[in-house]
Structures are given as structure tokens and as C-alpha cells.
Amino acid sequence: MTAPRGRVRGWAAARRTILAGLRFTSLRLRLVVVFGLVALTAAVSASGIAYWLNREAVLTRTQDAVLGDFQQAMQTRASTLPPHPTQDELQRAAGQMANSSQRFSVLLLAEDGDGDTVRGNSDLDTFTLEDVPASLRKAVNREQEITSNNKYTYHLYWQRIVQDDKPYLVGGAKVIGGGPTGYMLKSLEPEAKDLNSLAWSLGIATGLALIGSALLAQAAATTVLKPVHRLGIAARRLGEGKLDTRLRVSGTDELADLSRTFNRTAESLEKRVADMSARDEASRRFVADMSHELRTPLTAITAVSEVLEEELDAESGSVDPMIESAVRLVVSETRRLNNLVENLMEVTRFDAGTARLVLDTVDIADQITACIDARAWLDAVDLDAPRGIMAHLDPRRLDVILANLIGNALKHGGSPVRVRVRDEGDELVIEVRDHGPGIPEDVLPHVFDRFYKASASRPRSEGSGLGLSIALENAHIHGGGITAANSPEGGAVFTLRLPRGSSELADAEPAGGPGKPDDGGTRPEGDA
């Protein structure tokens, strides 16, 4: 079953490729169509003009020859007949007149001595007076006045007619001074066949011209589109981050100029990106070095501040009441500075791409309960998490995410904070909702930005402005995400979505170690 299915997919892919090439938005198809229309218009116009000119020339030449012979025969044969000829005389004269090189039929009409109309026909009555149009008969028998411009009372007239789908030339004249009236009928079928052959030849020439134009259009399109295709491939490679992409330039036309412009642009972009990457790398290295350098003195300061805090809590009186507030400030700021350094180090790991997951299968309800209990939030958090929902993820990073989201809700929304867990098949959903005033609409797009403060009037707060950003990065590294919104019932809602089975990026523990949470442990940061 695999091979036929593969062939079907191959045919489907080939059909999609052909249809994509034939869609009217394709420049190649448009060039072929335009070339074809231009060639078709030119060929049809040329063929039409050629056919019309040849038709007129053929018919005029035949017509002049036939009418000339007929007129000559009328002068030499019909005019020599007596004023009142007999039918035999008319018949004999008609046969002599028809016996010419043009091979036309002749009909002669005259009055005999008794005043009756007699007829002479060269084709044994196959050509009769009824075959002559009435308008032509009327014109032939009409006597015209002699003027300076008209020297004869009667003239030769002709007309083209069609009988039984066959073309004919009909002509008529009357002998001046009294004599018979003659009509002739000439078949134009040979000329029509010649003209039909000419039309077929011109049609074939038009078709060949159309095919030739399509081939030329294809060749021109290939010539024009090949550099454009290479340019498109190079642009896609450039968009994929391969900034060393360059085009081979040949020629001096507009496409060559476009290729040179692309190369210059790519070179400039590569240089700018390299400069920015170097500055960004230097900035990250500075933050990482600074954070590591600060950890050593901070360790000593933290140890001293913990001793001072124990003395304050013991109420032994060893601390002078005059400096008690200053000692508490030092302890608080030391803790805050330690949290900031830890957050900066974690942010540096995310930026450098060295953050890794240490995955384990955990019960989500137990994990959330442990996070809340470790921070003494049991009285302030309402947990709705059924037991038995298992997920394969990094417990430490989940703890960091929950600590930041719940701590941010307690700080800015107040208790009670409701944490709800939903199992949606392959996805785990955790909602953290507070009962505060909610998040202003202009702040919502920036709640996960680093160092963002919702109020410019209080740029300094207990948080570093990195907590929610770190929570989002930890969600992303699991293949999930976090969204922030306002609940219709009031308060802000942060929704964490994580896949039930995250792909392990590495089995190595990050530099911070398993015992060091991203946000400093029990004091999450997040200014929304």
C-alpha cells in the first residue's frame, strides 16, 4: 500500500506544480498569452487583408475578362443579327457567343416579325430569364438620355449572385439602335475554390504564427524569468538568515543591475547584522559577566544581612532601635538585588540559547500545591486542580512560572487568587485569575516585556520587571505559551498552555542548578 500511496502523492504534487505554473498570476503564462494575442491579432489582420485583396483581385480579373468577352461578342455577333431574327438565328448566335475562352452561358431575347418574343439559349434552356435578377433586367432595358457625359443609351450591367450555394456572375446588355438583348451567366465556383484554398493557407499560416509566437514567448519568458527565479531563491535564502547569499551577475541589462543592487543590499545587510550581533553578544556577555561578578560579593552581603535579620527577629535588643529601620532596608534591598542578579543570569541563558529542560513526569495538582505551600500562599490562593493529571515537563521551570503568575496576581490583584487546571487532551491549561481592577488595555500588549512598568509615576518597585518575561520564556521552552486578558467578571486572567509531553532539549541542568529558581525562589517578580 505504501508504493501506490507514494505515487498518488507524487502525482498530486506534480499536478499542483503544473497548476501553479499555469495560473494566470504566473508571469510566464501572461507573457505567453500576451505574445499569443499580439501574434494572433497581427496574423489575423494580415491574413484578412491578404484574403480581401486577393479575393478582389481574382474576382475583378475574372469579371473583367468575362464581361469583356461578352461585350465583344455582343458587338460582333448580336449586333449583326437582323432587326427581327428568328429563334434559330438567336440560338445559333447564342451558341457562337458562348463558345469563347471564358465559357459562359448566353441568353438572347428579341422580337420576331409578328411581334412575339423569341429566345436563344446556349445551354438548352438551363439559363433562363428567371435566373437574371429583376433589378439587373430593369437596368439593362432602361434607355438613358444622351448627354455630354453619356454617349450611349444602353450600357452593360453586371451583378454577382448565389444560386444553390454556388456563386455566379450575371451580366446583361442591349444592342444600341435596335437589336436583341443579351444576358450571360458565368460560374465563379473555380475562383471560389481558389479563394477557399487561399483562406485555408492563410489560416494554417496564422496557426503556425501563433504556435511560433508561443514558442518565442516561452523562450523570452525563460530568458527573463530565469534571473528573476534566481533572485527569488536568493531572497528566500536571505530571509532564512543566510546573509552570505550572492547572485552571479552577467550582462549589462536591467536584470543585471537588479542583481548588483541585490548583492550590494545583501552585503550591507550582512555587515549591519554582523555589527548588531557583535554588539548584542557584547551586551549579553557584559550582563553575564556582571551577574557572575556580583554573585561573589552578594553572597557575603546576603550572609551578613541574614545574620542581621535574625538579630532583628530575635528581639534580643542587640540592634540599636535607631538603626533598626536602616538594617531592615539593607536586608530588603540585598534580597531584591540578589533576585535581580539571578533573573539577569536566567535571562542571559535564554538569550544565549543555553537554557535546557530537565523533564520528569509529575502530578500537576501536587506540583501547584508544593509551589503555593513553599511560599505560604495557602490562605490566599483558591486551587481548583483535580489530582491525577500527569504531564511530562520540567518541574523546576513550572514552579518558576507558577510562582511568577501567582505572585504577580497577589501583588497587583490581591487575594483571593483562583488557580484552575484543565486537561484538554494533549494540552494542559492552567488559569491564574485575581479579583483586582484588571490590566489597562494599553498595558496588555506589554505585560511580558522586560523591565516594563505599568505606571511611569512609580518606576521603582519591589519587582525587577523580569518575572513575567522569564515565565513566558519558560513556557516557550516547553513548547507552550502564556496569554494575558481581563475577565468579564473582573480581574486579570493569565492562561498558561503547556503540551502534556514536552520534547527534551537537553538532559543537562542549567547553570543555575536545580536548587535555584529563576526568580529567586520564594519571591516572584512581575510588574504588570
mmCIF file with all atom_site columns, N, CA and C in Angstrom, residues 408-468:
data_model
loop_
_atom_site.group_PDB
_atom_site.id
_atom_site.type_symbol
_atom_site.label_atom_id
_atom_site.label_alt_id
_atom_site.label_comp_id
_atom_site.label_asym_id
_atom_site.label_entity_id
_atom_site.label_seq_id
_atom_site.pdbx_PDB_ins_code
_atom_site.Cartn_x
_atom_site.Cartn_y
_atom_site.Cartn_z
_atom_site.occupancy
_atom_site.B_iso_or_equiv
_atom_site.pdbx_formal_charge
_atom_site.auth_seq_id
_atom_site.auth_comp_id
_atom_site.auth_asym_id
_atom_site.auth_atom_id
_atom_site.pdbx_PDB_model_num
ATOM 1   N N  . ASN A 1 408 ? 2.493   37.592 41.003 1.00 0.00 ? 408 ASN A N  1
ATOM 2   C CA . ASN A 1 408 ? 2.062   38.824 40.322 1.00 0.00 ? 408 ASN A CA 1
ATOM 3   C C  . ASN A 1 408 ? 0.584   39.118 40.599 1.00 0.00 ? 408 ASN A C  1
ATOM 4   N N  . ALA A 1 409 ? -0.265  38.040 40.605 1.00 0.00 ? 409 ALA A N  1
ATOM 5   C CA . ALA A 1 409 ? -1.689  38.228 40.889 1.00 0.00 ? 409 ALA A CA 1
ATOM 6   C C  . ALA A 1 409 ? -1.913  38.709 42.316 1.00 0.00 ? 409 ALA A C  1
ATOM 7   N N  . LEU A 1 410 ? -1.179  38.150 43.286 1.00 0.00 ? 410 LEU A N  1
ATOM 8   C CA . LEU A 1 410 ? -1.323  38.590 44.674 1.00 0.00 ? 410 LEU A CA 1
ATOM 9   C C  . LEU A 1 410 ? -0.857  40.020 44.869 1.00 0.00 ? 410 LEU A C  1
ATOM 10  N N  . LYS A 1 411 ? 0.209   40.395 44.141 1.00 0.00 ? 411 LYS A N  1
ATOM 11  C CA . LYS A 1 411 ? 0.771   41.734 44.322 1.00 0.00 ? 411 LYS A CA 1
ATOM 12  C C  . LYS A 1 411 ? -0.133  42.804 43.718 1.00 0.00 ? 411 LYS A C  1
ATOM 13  N N  . HIS A 1 412 ? -0.656  42.555 42.529 1.00 0.00 ? 412 HIS A N  1
ATOM 14  C CA . HIS A 1 412 ? -1.380  43.598 41.808 1.00 0.00 ? 412 HIS A CA 1
ATOM 15  C C  . HIS A 1 412 ? -2.893  43.416 41.832 1.00 0.00 ? 412 HIS A C  1
ATOM 16  N N  . GLY A 1 413 ? -3.365  42.203 42.112 1.00 0.00 ? 413 GLY A N  1
ATOM 17  C CA . GLY A 1 413 ? -4.800  41.975 42.124 1.00 0.00 ? 413 GLY A CA 1
ATOM 18  C C  . GLY A 1 413 ? -5.361  41.705 43.495 1.00 0.00 ? 413 GLY A C  1
ATOM 19  N N  . GLY A 1 414 ? -4.518  41.256 44.393 1.00 0.00 ? 414 GLY A N  1
ATOM 20  C CA . GLY A 1 414 ? -4.991  40.944 45.737 1.00 0.00 ? 414 GLY A CA 1
ATOM 21  C C  . GLY A 1 414 ? -5.646  39.579 45.806 1.00 0.00 ? 414 GLY A C  1
ATOM 22  N N  . SER A 1 415 ? -5.801  39.086 47.021 1.00 0.00 ? 415 SER A N  1
ATOM 23  C CA . SER A 1 415 ? -6.417  37.781 47.227 1.00 0.00 ? 415 SER A CA 1
ATOM 24  C C  . SER A 1 415 ? -7.938  37.937 47.286 1.00 0.00 ? 415 SER A C  1
ATOM 25  N N  . PRO A 1 416 ? -8.701  36.863 47.020 1.00 0.00 ? 416 PRO A N  1
ATOM 26  C CA . PRO A 1 416 ? -8.164  35.525 46.724 1.00 0.00 ? 416 PRO A CA 1
ATOM 27  C C  . PRO A 1 416 ? -7.790  35.387 45.256 1.00 0.00 ? 416 PRO A C  1
ATOM 28  N N  . VAL A 1 417 ? -6.746  34.635 45.005 1.00 0.00 ? 417 VAL A N  1
ATOM 29  C CA . VAL A 1 417 ? -6.325  34.304 43.644 1.00 0.00 ? 417 VAL A CA 1
ATOM 30  C C  . VAL A 1 417 ? -6.796  32.881 43.341 1.00 0.00 ? 417 VAL A C  1
ATOM 31  N N  . ARG A 1 418 ? -7.464  32.724 42.216 1.00 0.00 ? 418 ARG A N  1
ATOM 32  C CA . ARG A 1 418 ? -8.004  31.415 41.848 1.00 0.00 ? 418 ARG A CA 1
ATOM 33  C C  . ARG A 1 418 ? -7.116  30.770 40.785 1.00 0.00 ? 418 ARG A C  1
ATOM 34  N N  . VAL A 1 419 ? -6.670  29.564 41.065 1.00 0.00 ? 419 VAL A N  1
ATOM 35  C CA . VAL A 1 419 ? -5.848  28.796 40.129 1.00 0.00 ? 419 VAL A CA 1
ATOM 36  C C  . VAL A 1 419 ? -6.678  27.578 39.694 1.00 0.00 ? 419 VAL A C  1
ATOM 37  N N  . ARG A 1 420 ? -6.912  27.481 38.399 1.00 0.00 ? 420 ARG A N  1
ATOM 38  C CA . ARG A 1 420 ? -7.746  26.401 37.867 1.00 0.00 ? 420 ARG A CA 1
ATOM 39  C C  . ARG A 1 420 ? -6.959  25.618 36.816 1.00 0.00 ? 420 ARG A C  1
ATOM 40  N N  . VAL A 1 421 ? -7.051  24.284 36.879 1.00 0.00 ? 421 VAL A N  1
ATOM 41  C CA . VAL A 1 421 ? -6.330  23.417 35.954 1.00 0.00 ? 421 VAL A CA 1
ATOM 42  C C  . VAL A 1 421 ? -7.353  22.672 35.099 1.00 0.00 ? 421 VAL A C  1
ATOM 43  N N  . ARG A 1 422 ? -7.109  22.647 33.769 1.00 0.00 ? 422 ARG A N  1
ATOM 44  C CA . ARG A 1 422 ? -7.969  21.918 32.844 1.00 0.00 ? 422 ARG A CA 1
ATOM 45  C C  . ARG A 1 422 ? -7.107  20.980 31.998 1.00 0.00 ? 422 ARG A C  1
ATOM 46  N N  . ASP A 1 423 ? -7.660  19.803 31.767 1.00 0.00 ? 423 ASP A N  1
ATOM 47  C CA . ASP A 1 423 ? -7.000  18.820 30.900 1.00 0.00 ? 423 ASP A CA 1
ATOM 48  C C  . ASP A 1 423 ? -7.700  18.841 29.547 1.00 0.00 ? 423 ASP A C  1
ATOM 49  N N  . GLU A 1 424 ? -6.992  19.276 28.492 1.00 0.00 ? 424 GLU A N  1
ATOM 50  C CA . GLU A 1 424 ? -7.562  19.351 27.152 1.00 0.00 ? 424 GLU A CA 1
ATOM 51  C C  . GLU A 1 424 ? -6.857  18.381 26.212 1.00 0.00 ? 424 GLU A C  1
ATOM 52  N N  . GLY A 1 425 ? -6.771  17.145 26.638 1.00 0.00 ? 425 GLY A N  1
ATOM 53  C CA . GLY A 1 425 ? -6.154  16.123 25.788 1.00 0.00 ? 425 GLY A CA 1
ATOM 54  C C  . GLY A 1 425 ? -4.649  16.230 25.780 1.00 0.00 ? 425 GLY A C  1
ATOM 55  N N  . ASP A 1 426 ? -4.090  16.646 24.656 1.00 0.00 ? 426 ASP A N  1
ATOM 56  C CA . ASP A 1 426 ? -2.629  16.763 24.536 1.00 0.00 ? 426 ASP A CA 1
ATOM 57  C C  . ASP A 1 426 ? -2.105  18.051 25.151 1.00 0.00 ? 426 ASP A C  1
ATOM 58  N N  . GLU A 1 427 ? -2.982  18.887 25.661 1.00 0.00 ? 427 GLU A N  1
ATOM 59  C CA . GLU A 1 427 ? -2.561  20.196 26.168 1.00 0.00 ? 427 GLU A CA 1
ATOM 60  C C  . GLU A 1 427 ? -3.051  20.376 27.602 1.00 0.00 ? 427 GLU A C  1
ATOM 61  N N  . LEU A 1 428 ? -2.198  20.975 28.402 1.00 0.00 ? 428 LEU A N  1
ATOM 62  C CA . LEU A 1 428 ? -2.517  21.292 29.791 1.00 0.00 ? 428 LEU A CA 1
ATOM 63  C C  . LEU A 1 428 ? -2.742  22.796 29.906 1.00 0.00 ? 428 LEU A C  1
ATOM 64  N N  . VAL A 1 429 ? -3.857  23.203 30.529 1.00 0.00 ? 429 VAL A N  1
ATOM 65  C CA . VAL A 1 429 ? -4.218  24.608 30.651 1.00 0.00 ? 429 VAL A CA 1
ATOM 66  C C  . VAL A 1 429 ? -4.324  24.968 32.124 1.00 0.00 ? 429 VAL A C  1
ATOM 67  N N  . ILE A 1 430 ? -3.591  25.988 32.532 1.00 0.00 ? 430 ILE A N  1
ATOM 68  C CA . ILE A 1 430 ? -3.628  26.485 33.911 1.00 0.00 ? 430 ILE A CA 1
ATOM 69  C C  . ILE A 1 430 ? -4.000  27.959 33.859 1.00 0.00 ? 430 ILE A C  1
ATOM 70  N N  . GLU A 1 431 ? -5.122  28.326 34.545 1.00 0.00 ? 431 GLU A N  1
ATOM 71  C CA . GLU A 1 431 ? -5.575  29.718 34.587 1.00 0.00 ? 431 GLU A CA 1
ATOM 72  C C  . GLU A 1 431 ? -5.324  30.289 35.981 1.00 0.00 ? 431 GLU A C  1
ATOM 73  N N  . VAL A 1 432 ? -4.733  31.473 35.999 1.00 0.00 ? 432 VAL A N  1
ATOM 74  C CA . VAL A 1 432 ? -4.492  32.192 37.248 1.00 0.00 ? 432 VAL A CA 1
ATOM 75  C C  . VAL A 1 432 ? -5.283  33.499 37.166 1.00 0.00 ? 432 VAL A C  1
ATOM 76  N N  . ARG A 1 433 ? -6.291  33.618 38.022 1.00 0.00 ? 433 ARG A N  1
ATOM 77  C CA . ARG A 1 433 ? -7.174  34.788 37.969 1.00 0.00 ? 433 ARG A CA 1
ATOM 78  C C  . ARG A 1 433 ? -7.191  35.484 39.318 1.00 0.00 ? 433 ARG A C  1
ATOM 79  N N  . ASP A 1 434 ? -7.107  36.821 39.279 1.00 0.00 ? 434 ASP A N  1
ATOM 80  C CA . ASP A 1 434 ? -7.212  37.610 40.511 1.00 0.00 ? 434 ASP A CA 1
ATOM 81  C C  . ASP A 1 434 ? -8.541  38.355 40.516 1.00 0.00 ? 434 ASP A C  1
ATOM 82  N N  . HIS A 1 435 ? -8.773  39.122 41.574 1.00 0.00 ? 435 HIS A N  1
ATOM 83  C CA . HIS A 1 435 ? -10.014 39.893 41.714 1.00 0.00 ? 435 HIS A CA 1
ATOM 84  C C  . HIS A 1 435 ? -9.710  41.381 41.830 1.00 0.00 ? 435 HIS A C  1
ATOM 85  N N  . GLY A 1 436 ? -8.653  41.813 41.162 1.00 0.00 ? 436 GLY A N  1
ATOM 86  C CA . GLY A 1 436 ? -8.281  43.210 41.199 1.00 0.00 ? 436 GLY A CA 1
ATOM 87  C C  . GLY A 1 436 ? -8.963  44.027 40.117 1.00 0.00 ? 436 GLY A C  1
ATOM 88  N N  . PRO A 1 437 ? -8.425  45.196 39.840 1.00 0.00 ? 437 PRO A N  1
ATOM 89  C CA . PRO A 1 437 ? -9.046  46.085 38.842 1.00 0.00 ? 437 PRO A CA 1
ATOM 90  C C  . PRO A 1 437 ? -8.801  45.650 37.398 1.00 0.00 ? 437 PRO A C  1
ATOM 91  N N  . GLY A 1 438 ? -7.979  44.646 37.189 1.00 0.00 ? 438 GLY A N  1
ATOM 92  C CA . GLY A 1 438 ? -7.666  44.227 35.827 1.00 0.00 ? 438 GLY A CA 1
ATOM 93  C C  . GLY A 1 438 ? -6.471  44.973 35.265 1.00 0.00 ? 438 GLY A C  1
ATOM 94  N N  . ILE A 1 439 ? -6.161  44.695 34.017 1.00 0.00 ? 439 ILE A N  1
ATOM 95  C CA . ILE A 1 439 ? -4.999  45.290 33.348 1.00 0.00 ? 439 ILE A CA 1
ATOM 96  C C  . ILE A 1 439 ? -5.493  46.311 32.338 1.00 0.00 ? 439 ILE A C  1
ATOM 97  N N  . PRO A 1 440 ? -4.993  47.541 32.361 1.00 0.00 ? 440 PRO A N  1
ATOM 98  C CA . PRO A 1 440 ? -5.419  48.535 31.353 1.00 0.00 ? 440 PRO A CA 1
ATOM 99  C C  . PRO A 1 440 ? -5.153  48.018 29.937 1.00 0.00 ? 440 PRO A C  1
ATOM 100 N N  . GLU A 1 441 ? -6.033  48.415 29.019 1.00 0.00 ? 441 GLU A N  1
ATOM 101 C CA . GLU A 1 441 ? -5.921  47.918 27.645 1.00 0.00 ? 441 GLU A CA 1
ATOM 102 C C  . GLU A 1 441 ? -4.602  48.309 26.995 1.00 0.00 ? 441 GLU A C  1
ATOM 103 N N  . ASP A 1 442 ? -4.083  49.502 27.338 1.00 0.00 ? 442 ASP A N  1
ATOM 104 C CA . ASP A 1 442 ? -2.823  49.926 26.728 1.00 0.00 ? 442 ASP A CA 1
ATOM 105 C C  . ASP A 1 442 ? -1.617  49.205 27.322 1.00 0.00 ? 442 ASP A C  1
ATOM 106 N N  . VAL A 1 443 ? -1.832  48.513 28.441 1.00 0.00 ? 443 VAL A N  1
ATOM 107 C CA . VAL A 1 443 ? -0.740  47.796 29.098 1.00 0.00 ? 443 VAL A CA 1
ATOM 108 C C  . VAL A 1 443 ? -0.691  46.335 28.652 1.00 0.00 ? 443 VAL A C  1
ATOM 109 N N  . LEU A 1 444 ? -1.857  45.781 28.283 1.00 0.00 ? 444 LEU A N  1
ATOM 110 C CA . LEU A 1 444 ? -1.935  44.358 27.940 1.00 0.00 ? 444 LEU A CA 1
ATOM 111 C C  . LEU A 1 444 ? -0.873  43.898 26.943 1.00 0.00 ? 444 LEU A C  1
ATOM 112 N N  . PRO A 1 445 ? -0.613  44.656 25.847 1.00 0.00 ? 445 PRO A N  1
ATOM 113 C CA . PRO A 1 445 ? 0.401   44.164 24.888 1.00 0.00 ? 445 PRO A CA 1
ATOM 114 C C  . PRO A 1 445 ? 1.816   44.133 25.435 1.00 0.00 ? 445 PRO A C  1
ATOM 115 N N  . HIS A 1 446 ? 2.055   44.756 26.630 1.00 0.00 ? 446 HIS A N  1
ATOM 116 C CA . HIS A 1 446 ? 3.429   44.901 27.125 1.00 0.00 ? 446 HIS A CA 1
ATOM 117 C C  . HIS A 1 446 ? 3.691   44.165 28.431 1.00 0.00 ? 446 HIS A C  1
ATOM 118 N N  . VAL A 1 447 ? 2.704   43.388 28.922 1.00 0.00 ? 447 VAL A N  1
ATOM 119 C CA . VAL A 1 447 ? 2.876   42.793 30.248 1.00 0.00 ? 447 VAL A CA 1
ATOM 120 C C  . VAL A 1 447 ? 4.051   41.813 30.299 1.00 0.00 ? 447 VAL A C  1
ATOM 121 N N  . PHE A 1 448 ? 4.419   41.238 29.150 1.00 0.00 ? 448 PHE A N  1
ATOM 122 C CA . PHE A 1 448 ? 5.531   40.276 29.144 1.00 0.00 ? 448 PHE A CA 1
ATOM 123 C C  . PHE A 1 448 ? 6.842   40.909 28.677 1.00 0.00 ? 448 PHE A C  1
ATOM 124 N N  . ASP A 1 449 ? 6.855   42.231 28.477 1.00 0.00 ? 449 ASP A N  1
ATOM 125 C CA . ASP A 1 449 ? 8.093   42.900 28.080 1.00 0.00 ? 449 ASP A CA 1
ATOM 126 C C  . ASP A 1 449 ? 9.036   43.006 29.272 1.00 0.00 ? 449 ASP A C  1
ATOM 127 N N  . ARG A 1 450 ? 10.304  42.930 28.987 1.00 0.00 ? 450 ARG A N  1
ATOM 128 C CA . ARG A 1 450 ? 11.300  43.036 30.057 1.00 0.00 ? 450 ARG A CA 1
ATOM 129 C C  . ARG A 1 450 ? 11.375  44.466 30.590 1.00 0.00 ? 450 ARG A C  1
ATOM 130 N N  . PHE A 1 451 ? 11.442  44.568 31.914 1.00 0.00 ? 451 PHE A N  1
ATOM 131 C CA . PHE A 1 451 ? 11.605  45.837 32.623 1.00 0.00 ? 451 PHE A CA 1
ATOM 132 C C  . PHE A 1 451 ? 10.441  46.800 32.364 1.00 0.00 ? 451 PHE A C  1
ATOM 133 N N  . TYR A 1 452 ? 9.312   46.278 31.908 1.00 0.00 ? 452 TYR A N  1
ATOM 134 C CA . TYR A 1 452 ? 8.176   47.174 31.635 1.00 0.00 ? 452 TYR A CA 1
ATOM 135 C C  . TYR A 1 452 ? 7.459   47.488 32.941 1.00 0.00 ? 452 TYR A C  1
ATOM 136 N N  . LYS A 1 453 ? 7.156   48.770 33.164 1.00 0.00 ? 453 LYS A N  1
ATOM 137 C CA . LYS A 1 453 ? 6.423   49.232 34.326 1.00 0.00 ? 453 LYS A CA 1
ATOM 138 C C  . LYS A 1 453 ? 5.087   49.775 33.855 1.00 0.00 ? 453 LYS A C  1
ATOM 139 N N  . ALA A 1 454 ? 3.997   49.298 34.487 1.00 0.00 ? 454 ALA A N  1
ATOM 140 C CA . ALA A 1 454 ? 2.670   49.728 34.063 1.00 0.00 ? 454 ALA A CA 1
ATOM 141 C C  . ALA A 1 454 ? 2.431   51.192 34.361 1.00 0.00 ? 454 ALA A C  1
ATOM 142 N N  . SER A 1 455 ? 3.073   51.747 35.378 1.00 0.00 ? 455 SER A N  1
ATOM 143 C CA . SER A 1 455 ? 2.871   53.144 35.737 1.00 0.00 ? 455 SER A CA 1
ATOM 144 C C  . SER A 1 455 ? 4.207   53.863 35.717 1.00 0.00 ? 455 SER A C  1
ATOM 145 N N  . ALA A 1 456 ? 4.284   54.912 34.928 1.00 0.00 ? 456 ALA A N  1
ATOM 146 C CA . ALA A 1 456 ? 5.539   55.676 34.837 1.00 0.00 ? 456 ALA A CA 1
ATOM 147 C C  . ALA A 1 456 ? 5.787   56.489 36.092 1.00 0.00 ? 456 ALA A C  1
ATOM 148 N N  . SER A 1 457 ? 4.732   56.702 36.896 1.00 0.00 ? 457 SER A N  1
ATOM 149 C CA . SER A 1 457 ? 4.892   57.515 38.109 1.00 0.00 ? 457 SER A CA 1
ATOM 150 C C  . SER A 1 457 ? 5.601   56.742 39.207 1.00 0.00 ? 457 SER A C  1
ATOM 151 N N  . ARG A 1 458 ? 5.691   55.414 39.084 1.00 0.00 ? 458 ARG A N  1
ATOM 152 C CA . ARG A 1 458 ? 6.390   54.595 40.082 1.00 0.00 ? 458 ARG A CA 1
ATOM 153 C C  . ARG A 1 458 ? 7.386   53.668 39.386 1.00 0.00 ? 458 ARG A C  1
ATOM 154 N N  . PRO A 1 459 ? 8.431   54.249 38.769 1.00 0.00 ? 459 PRO A N  1
ATOM 155 C CA . PRO A 1 459 ? 9.373   53.424 38.031 1.00 0.00 ? 459 PRO A CA 1
ATOM 156 C C  . PRO A 1 459 ? 10.151  52.461 38.912 1.00 0.00 ? 459 PRO A C  1
ATOM 157 N N  . ARG A 1 460 ? 10.207  52.749 40.215 1.00 0.00 ? 460 ARG A N  1
ATOM 158 C CA . ARG A 1 460 ? 10.939  51.846 41.108 1.00 0.00 ? 460 ARG A CA 1
ATOM 159 C C  . ARG A 1 460 ? 9.933   51.067 41.935 1.00 0.00 ? 460 ARG A C  1
ATOM 160 N N  . SER A 1 461 ? 9.984   49.752 41.851 1.00 0.00 ? 461 SER A N  1
ATOM 161 C CA . SER A 1 461 ? 9.093   48.900 42.634 1.00 0.00 ? 461 SER A CA 1
ATOM 162 C C  . SER A 1 461 ? 9.889   47.740 43.171 1.00 0.00 ? 461 SER A C  1
ATOM 163 N N  . GLU A 1 462 ? 9.204   46.901 43.960 1.00 0.00 ? 462 GLU A N  1
ATOM 164 C CA . GLU A 1 462 ? 9.889   45.755 44.531 1.00 0.00 ? 462 GLU A CA 1
ATOM 165 C C  . GLU A 1 462 ? 10.310  44.751 43.464 1.00 0.00 ? 462 GLU A C  1
ATOM 166 N N  . GLY A 1 463 ? 9.602   44.711 42.347 1.00 0.00 ? 463 GLY A N  1
ATOM 167 C CA . GLY A 1 463 ? 9.932   43.761 41.284 1.00 0.00 ? 463 GLY A CA 1
ATOM 168 C C  . GLY A 1 463 ? 10.991  44.312 40.354 1.00 0.00 ? 463 GLY A C  1
ATOM 169 N N  . SER A 1 464 ? 11.599  43.401 39.612 1.00 0.00 ? 464 SER A N  1
ATOM 170 C CA . SER A 1 464 ? 12.624  43.786 38.643 1.00 0.00 ? 464 SER A CA 1
ATOM 171 C C  . SER A 1 464 ? 12.042  44.018 37.260 1.00 0.00 ? 464 SER A C  1
ATOM 172 N N  . GLY A 1 465 ? 10.773  43.615 37.059 1.00 0.00 ? 465 GLY A N  1
ATOM 173 C CA . GLY A 1 465 ? 10.182  43.736 35.730 1.00 0.00 ? 465 GLY A CA 1
ATOM 174 C C  . GLY A 1 465 ? 10.585  42.593 34.807 1.00 0.00 ? 465 GLY A C  1
ATOM 175 N N  . LEU A 1 466 ? 11.177  41.527 35.378 1.00 0.00 ? 466 LEU A N  1
ATOM 176 C CA . LEU A 1 466 ? 11.629  40.400 34.571 1.00 0.00 ? 466 LEU A CA 1
ATOM 177 C C  . LEU A 1 466 ? 10.831  39.129 34.834 1.00 0.00 ? 466 LEU A C  1
ATOM 178 N N  . GLY A 1 467 ? 10.005  39.122 35.871 1.00 0.00 ? 467 GLY A N  1
ATOM 179 C CA . GLY A 1 467 ? 9.343   37.890 36.279 1.00 0.00 ? 467 GLY A CA 1
ATOM 180 C C  . GLY A 1 467 ? 8.433   37.307 35.213 1.00 0.00 ? 467 GLY A C  1
ATOM 181 N N  . LEU A 1 468 ? 7.523   38.119 34.695 1.00 0.00 ? 468 LEU A N  1
ATOM 182 C CA . LEU A 1 468 ? 6.599   37.620 33.679 1.00 0.00 ? 468 LEU A CA 1
ATOM 183 C C  . LEU A 1 468 ? 7.328   37.265 32.391 1.00 0.00 ? 468 LEU A C  1
#
